[in-house]
XYZ file of C-alpha atoms in Angstrom:
88
model
C 92.139 107.329 90.884
C 95.137 107.382 93.041
C 97.024 110.616 93.558
C 99.984 110.545 92.465
C 102.371 112.707 94.923
C 106.742 113.663 93.572
C 109.169 110.236 94.276
C 111.387 110.254 97.822
C 113.591 108.164 98.949
C 112.265 106.980 101.819
C 108.799 106.408 103.439
C 108.406 105.347 106.914
C 105.116 104.066 107.844
C 103.820 104.350 110.769
C 105.764 107.175 112.580
C 105.699 106.502 116.421
C 108.809 106.078 118.547
C 110.371 103.386 116.159
C 109.601 105.260 113.479
C 110.374 108.818 114.539
C 114.071 108.070 115.048
C 113.898 106.398 111.728
C 113.103 108.886 109.935
C 115.433 111.256 111.769
C 118.533 108.706 111.461
C 117.462 108.373 107.387
C 117.025 112.168 107.165
C 120.443 113.390 108.796
C 122.156 111.079 106.191
C 120.941 113.287 103.366
C 117.587 110.895 102.568
C 114.120 112.979 101.297
C 112.029 110.733 104.010
C 108.117 110.881 104.222
C 106.384 109.329 106.949
C 102.649 108.509 106.976
C 100.573 107.633 109.822
C 96.838 106.815 110.264
C 94.084 107.802 111.682
C 93.804 110.427 114.066
C 96.369 111.725 117.445
C 96.595 110.007 120.232
C 97.640 111.780 122.850
C 98.257 108.661 125.357
C 100.768 111.892 127.939
C 98.179 112.700 129.163
C 96.756 109.889 130.593
C 99.621 107.898 131.491
C 100.851 109.869 133.120
C 101.674 109.647 136.750
C 100.593 110.157 139.367
C 96.604 109.986 137.469
C 94.976 105.902 137.636
C 95.040 104.131 134.347
C 91.726 103.339 133.478
C 91.320 100.227 132.522
C 87.494 100.694 131.827
C 88.532 102.859 128.802
C 90.975 101.566 127.570
C 91.210 98.041 128.255
C 87.266 96.944 127.832
C 86.252 100.374 126.050
C 88.984 100.485 123.604
C 89.533 103.831 123.644
C 92.734 103.838 122.838
C 92.089 101.846 119.392
C 90.859 103.001 115.999
C 87.378 103.215 114.875
C 87.312 101.408 111.887
C 83.686 102.777 111.474
C 85.304 106.258 110.717
C 88.334 105.193 109.775
C 89.950 102.651 107.746
C 92.284 100.934 105.600
C 91.114 100.115 101.717
C 92.341 97.610 99.409
C 93.269 96.069 95.788
C 95.153 93.408 94.222
C 95.803 95.525 91.079
C 96.260 98.838 89.820
C 93.781 97.750 87.630
C 90.538 97.301 90.421
C 89.450 99.868 92.624
C 89.902 100.227 96.264
C 87.697 98.997 98.818
C 87.086 99.450 102.590
C 89.011 96.818 104.359
C 86.697 95.597 107.681
């Protein structure tokens, strides 16, 4: 069964660079905003900070910054009567 949360004025899905700015602007305009993010924290600052070398094997070949769908996945259903199943 889905969890019912308190109503809000706006939901920002994905609070990366653009989403966080949008959420801040909406909150400053007086709206009650909730930001939703999926998956683990991806701290790119120490990995991509210069003068460190970019690790092509780690990020391009082994997809280190990609989400591991075997452990973190999304669910999908067409309507509220269906059971939400993993989408892989």
